[in-house]
């Protein structure tokens, strides 16, 4: 096992389909591209990255519990549409202590439909980065690296 700090990058529903539809909103970057970017950025800062995606709310919740139990160095979360609906993810993130949680979005959710303007995660996140496409993830990893 590596003794480098590890971060969790967690991705919610439909993000596995990135790059296949709606390039005008989400660009042409695929989730595999984002994973490579995250691994590379983490490595630059001497960290490792646990990258996961699930379309299932409970699996995302469990990944957060595991990050807490494993005492990871931080969490980057793009919960996709669960951002706007999930009390379960809010409650899981509220259990996080002593590690930064960065909520990220590819798009600027405040420029989009009204139902995307509210996030259940922002009030239990250390910070929020949105609207920069895949760069949102890079900025979030930098924020965690600065924080630890
Ligand atoms: O902007 C973001 O990162 C979002 O979290 C993306 C979610 C959306 O529900 C949130 O409101 C904002 C959507 C995830 C991916 O949706 C796709 C749509 C078309 C093609 C591929 C993915």
mmCIF file of C-alpha atoms and ligand atoms in Angstrom:
data_model
loop_
_atom_site.group_PDB
_atom_site.id
_atom_site.type_symbol
_atom_site.label_atom_id
_atom_site.label_comp_id
_atom_site.label_asym_id
_atom_site.label_seq_id
_atom_site.Cartn_x
_atom_site.Cartn_y
_atom_site.Cartn_z
ATOM 1 C CA UNK A 1 0.000 0.000 0.000
ATOM 2 C CA UNK A 2 1.248 3.503 -0.890
ATOM 3 C CA UNK A 3 1.748 6.007 1.927
ATOM 4 C CA UNK A 4 0.825 8.880 -0.373
ATOM 5 C CA UNK A 5 -2.365 10.770 0.514
ATOM 6 C CA UNK A 6 -5.312 9.434 -1.454
ATOM 7 C CA UNK A 7 -8.307 11.390 -2.698
ATOM 8 C CA UNK A 8 -11.694 10.084 -3.798
ATOM 9 C CA UNK A 9 -13.179 11.440 -7.018
ATOM 10 C CA UNK A 10 -16.784 10.339 -7.175
ATOM 11 C CA UNK A 11 -19.101 10.719 -10.159
ATOM 12 C CA UNK A 12 -22.853 10.266 -10.272
ATOM 13 C CA UNK A 13 -25.483 9.199 -12.782
ATOM 14 C CA UNK A 14 -25.041 9.548 -16.525
ATOM 15 C CA UNK A 15 -21.503 10.887 -16.277
ATOM 16 C CA UNK A 16 -20.338 7.574 -17.814
ATOM 17 C CA UNK A 17 -22.037 8.833 -21.010
ATOM 18 C CA UNK A 18 -19.997 12.034 -21.243
ATOM 19 C CA UNK A 19 -18.690 12.900 -24.683
ATOM 20 C CA UNK A 20 -21.506 10.980 -26.391
ATOM 21 C CA UNK A 21 -24.317 13.604 -26.281
ATOM 22 C CA UNK A 22 -24.906 17.327 -25.619
ATOM 23 C CA UNK A 23 -21.343 18.471 -26.453
ATOM 24 C CA UNK A 24 -22.601 22.095 -26.395
ATOM 25 C CA UNK A 25 -23.159 21.735 -22.621
ATOM 26 C CA UNK A 26 -20.628 19.139 -21.506
ATOM 27 C CA UNK A 27 -17.957 19.273 -24.230
ATOM 28 C CA UNK A 28 -16.424 16.260 -25.943
ATOM 29 C CA UNK A 29 -14.356 15.083 -23.005
ATOM 30 C CA UNK A 30 -15.166 11.541 -21.878
ATOM 31 C CA UNK A 31 -15.163 10.288 -18.287
ATOM 32 C CA UNK A 32 -12.028 8.277 -19.152
ATOM 33 C CA UNK A 33 -10.352 11.569 -20.146
ATOM 34 C CA UNK A 34 -11.422 13.086 -16.813
ATOM 35 C CA UNK A 35 -10.060 10.096 -14.929
ATOM 36 C CA UNK A 36 -6.689 10.455 -16.698
ATOM 37 C CA UNK A 37 -6.655 14.181 -15.886
ATOM 38 C CA UNK A 38 -7.424 13.450 -12.209
ATOM 39 C CA UNK A 39 -4.788 10.723 -11.916
ATOM 40 C CA UNK A 40 -2.222 13.016 -13.513
ATOM 41 C CA UNK A 41 -3.123 16.018 -11.357
ATOM 42 C CA UNK A 42 -3.100 13.951 -8.156
ATOM 43 C CA UNK A 43 0.311 12.514 -9.075
ATOM 44 C CA UNK A 44 1.717 16.024 -9.639
ATOM 45 C CA UNK A 45 0.861 16.755 -6.009
ATOM 46 C CA UNK A 46 2.223 13.463 -4.684
ATOM 47 C CA UNK A 47 -1.250 12.040 -4.147
ATOM 48 C CA UNK A 48 -3.122 9.044 -5.530
ATOM 49 C CA UNK A 49 -6.670 9.107 -6.826
ATOM 50 C CA UNK A 50 -9.523 6.645 -6.224
ATOM 51 C CA UNK A 51 -11.837 7.372 -9.163
ATOM 52 C CA UNK A 52 -15.344 5.939 -9.337
ATOM 53 C CA UNK A 53 -18.665 6.428 -11.116
ATOM 54 C CA UNK A 54 -22.047 4.942 -10.368
ATOM 55 C CA UNK A 55 -25.605 5.456 -11.527
ATOM 56 C CA UNK A 56 -26.801 4.142 -8.144
ATOM 57 C CA UNK A 57 -27.289 6.545 -5.237
ATOM 58 C CA UNK A 58 -26.485 3.907 -2.577
ATOM 59 C CA UNK A 59 -23.149 3.043 -4.220
ATOM 60 C CA UNK A 60 -22.149 6.710 -4.165
ATOM 61 C CA UNK A 61 -23.162 6.895 -0.489
ATOM 62 C CA UNK A 62 -21.086 3.784 0.307
ATOM 63 C CA UNK A 63 -18.051 5.213 -1.525
ATOM 64 C CA UNK A 64 -18.228 8.277 0.754
ATOM 65 C CA UNK A 65 -18.477 6.041 3.862
ATOM 66 C CA UNK A 66 -15.430 4.094 2.647
ATOM 67 C CA UNK A 67 -13.448 7.321 2.127
ATOM 68 C CA UNK A 68 -14.238 8.298 5.730
ATOM 69 C CA UNK A 69 -13.267 4.851 7.094
ATOM 70 C CA UNK A 70 -10.055 4.814 5.029
ATOM 71 C CA UNK A 71 -9.196 8.341 6.229
ATOM 72 C CA UNK A 72 -8.627 9.679 2.714
ATOM 73 C CA UNK A 73 -7.209 13.168 2.203
ATOM 74 C CA UNK A 74 -10.237 14.650 0.466
ATOM 75 C CA UNK A 75 -13.277 14.099 -1.701
ATOM 76 C CA UNK A 76 -14.144 15.598 -5.086
ATOM 77 C CA UNK A 77 -17.769 14.932 -5.956
ATOM 78 C CA UNK A 78 -19.818 15.493 -9.082
ATOM 79 C CA UNK A 79 -23.077 13.873 -8.027
ATOM 80 C CA UNK A 80 -24.734 14.613 -11.389
ATOM 81 C CA UNK A 81 -28.499 14.955 -11.062
ATOM 82 C CA UNK A 82 -28.389 13.594 -7.469
ATOM 83 C CA UNK A 83 -26.903 16.996 -6.600
ATOM 84 C CA UNK A 84 -30.422 18.378 -6.864
ATOM 85 C CA UNK A 85 -32.313 15.539 -5.171
ATOM 86 C CA UNK A 86 -30.221 13.552 -2.706
ATOM 87 C CA UNK A 87 -30.680 13.932 1.031
ATOM 88 C CA UNK A 88 -28.739 10.633 1.354
ATOM 89 C CA UNK A 89 -25.616 12.158 -0.213
ATOM 90 C CA UNK A 90 -26.088 15.327 1.868
ATOM 91 C CA UNK A 91 -26.186 13.187 5.025
ATOM 92 C CA UNK A 92 -23.145 11.110 3.980
ATOM 93 C CA UNK A 93 -21.075 14.248 3.310
ATOM 94 C CA UNK A 94 -22.241 15.742 6.608
ATOM 95 C CA UNK A 95 -20.449 12.797 8.308
ATOM 96 C CA UNK A 96 -17.092 13.826 6.820
ATOM 97 C CA UNK A 97 -14.657 15.353 9.305
ATOM 98 C CA UNK A 98 -11.105 16.604 8.882
ATOM 99 C CA UNK A 99 -10.982 16.380 5.098
ATOM 100 C CA UNK A 100 -11.984 18.844 2.384
ATOM 101 C CA UNK A 101 -15.007 18.036 0.246
ATOM 102 C CA UNK A 102 -15.171 19.845 -3.095
ATOM 103 C CA UNK A 103 -18.417 19.756 -5.070
ATOM 104 C CA UNK A 104 -17.715 20.083 -8.784
ATOM 105 C CA UNK A 105 -19.803 20.536 -11.907
ATOM 106 C CA UNK A 106 -18.806 20.652 -15.538
ATOM 107 C CA UNK A 107 -21.505 23.189 -16.362
ATOM 108 C CA UNK A 108 -22.528 26.366 -14.552
ATOM 109 C CA UNK A 109 -25.736 25.012 -13.005
ATOM 110 C CA UNK A 110 -26.895 28.566 -12.207
ATOM 111 C CA UNK A 111 -27.090 29.413 -15.910
ATOM 112 C CA UNK A 112 -29.297 26.406 -16.536
ATOM 113 C CA UNK A 113 -32.846 25.288 -15.653
ATOM 114 C CA UNK A 114 -34.223 26.465 -12.287
ATOM 115 C CA UNK A 115 -34.323 22.875 -10.946
ATOM 116 C CA UNK A 116 -30.525 22.703 -11.213
ATOM 117 C CA UNK A 117 -29.962 25.847 -9.129
ATOM 118 C CA UNK A 118 -30.302 24.140 -5.765
ATOM 119 C CA UNK A 119 -27.670 21.707 -4.517
ATOM 120 C CA UNK A 120 -28.158 19.445 -1.491
ATOM 121 C CA UNK A 121 -24.376 19.110 -1.333
ATOM 122 C CA UNK A 122 -23.116 22.700 -1.215
ATOM 123 C CA UNK A 123 -24.022 23.272 2.444
ATOM 124 C CA UNK A 124 -21.920 20.256 3.488
ATOM 125 C CA UNK A 125 -19.009 20.921 1.098
ATOM 126 C CA UNK A 126 -15.853 22.865 1.864
ATOM 127 C CA UNK A 127 -16.114 24.576 -1.525
ATOM 128 C CA UNK A 128 -17.832 24.431 -4.889
ATOM 129 C CA UNK A 129 -16.217 24.687 -8.357
ATOM 130 C CA UNK A 130 -18.428 24.794 -11.420
ATOM 131 C CA UNK A 131 -18.638 25.836 -15.030
ATOM 132 C CA UNK A 132 -15.093 25.034 -16.166
ATOM 133 C CA UNK A 133 -15.741 21.684 -17.834
ATOM 134 C CA UNK A 134 -13.131 19.046 -17.000
ATOM 135 C CA UNK A 135 -10.951 21.827 -15.567
ATOM 136 C CA UNK A 136 -13.383 21.980 -12.611
ATOM 137 C CA UNK A 137 -11.904 18.637 -11.471
ATOM 138 C CA UNK A 138 -8.323 19.864 -11.901
ATOM 139 C CA UNK A 139 -9.053 22.981 -9.861
ATOM 140 C CA UNK A 140 -10.704 20.852 -7.161
ATOM 141 C CA UNK A 141 -7.664 18.558 -6.859
ATOM 142 C CA UNK A 142 -5.444 21.643 -6.582
ATOM 143 C CA UNK A 143 -7.719 23.018 -3.853
ATOM 144 C CA UNK A 144 -7.358 19.750 -1.906
ATOM 145 C CA UNK A 145 -3.569 19.727 -2.413
ATOM 146 C CA UNK A 146 -3.405 23.309 -1.026
ATOM 147 C CA UNK A 147 -5.626 22.333 1.895
ATOM 148 C CA UNK A 148 -3.633 19.336 3.207
HETATM 149 O O1 LIG B 1 -22.615 20.071 -14.865
HETATM 150 C C1 LIG B 1 -22.488 19.020 -14.244
HETATM 151 O O2 LIG B 1 -21.400 18.510 -13.979
HETATM 152 C C2 LIG B 1 -23.739 18.251 -13.781
HETATM 153 O O3 LIG B 1 -23.465 17.680 -12.509
HETATM 154 C C3 LIG B 1 -23.979 17.182 -14.836
HETATM 155 C C4 LIG B 1 -25.256 16.378 -14.619
HETATM 156 C C5 LIG B 1 -26.451 17.309 -14.408
HETATM 157 O O4 LIG B 1 -27.595 16.538 -14.085
HETATM 158 C C6 LIG B 1 -26.193 18.341 -13.314
HETATM 159 O O5 LIG B 1 -27.306 19.202 -13.233
HETATM 160 C C7 LIG B 1 -24.952 19.162 -13.632
HETATM 161 C C8 LIG B 1 -25.532 15.492 -15.854
HETATM 162 C C9 LIG B 1 -24.492 14.425 -16.024
HETATM 163 C C10 LIG B 1 -24.233 13.933 -17.403
HETATM 164 O O6 LIG B 1 -25.244 14.096 -18.338
HETATM 165 C C11 LIG B 1 -24.972 13.779 -19.636
HETATM 166 C C12 LIG B 1 -25.849 14.247 -20.578
HETATM 167 C C13 LIG B 1 -25.634 14.001 -21.898
HETATM 168 C C14 LIG B 1 -24.547 13.271 -22.311
HETATM 169 C C15 LIG B 1 -23.678 12.785 -21.388
HETATM 170 C C16 LIG B 1 -23.889 13.034 -20.049
#
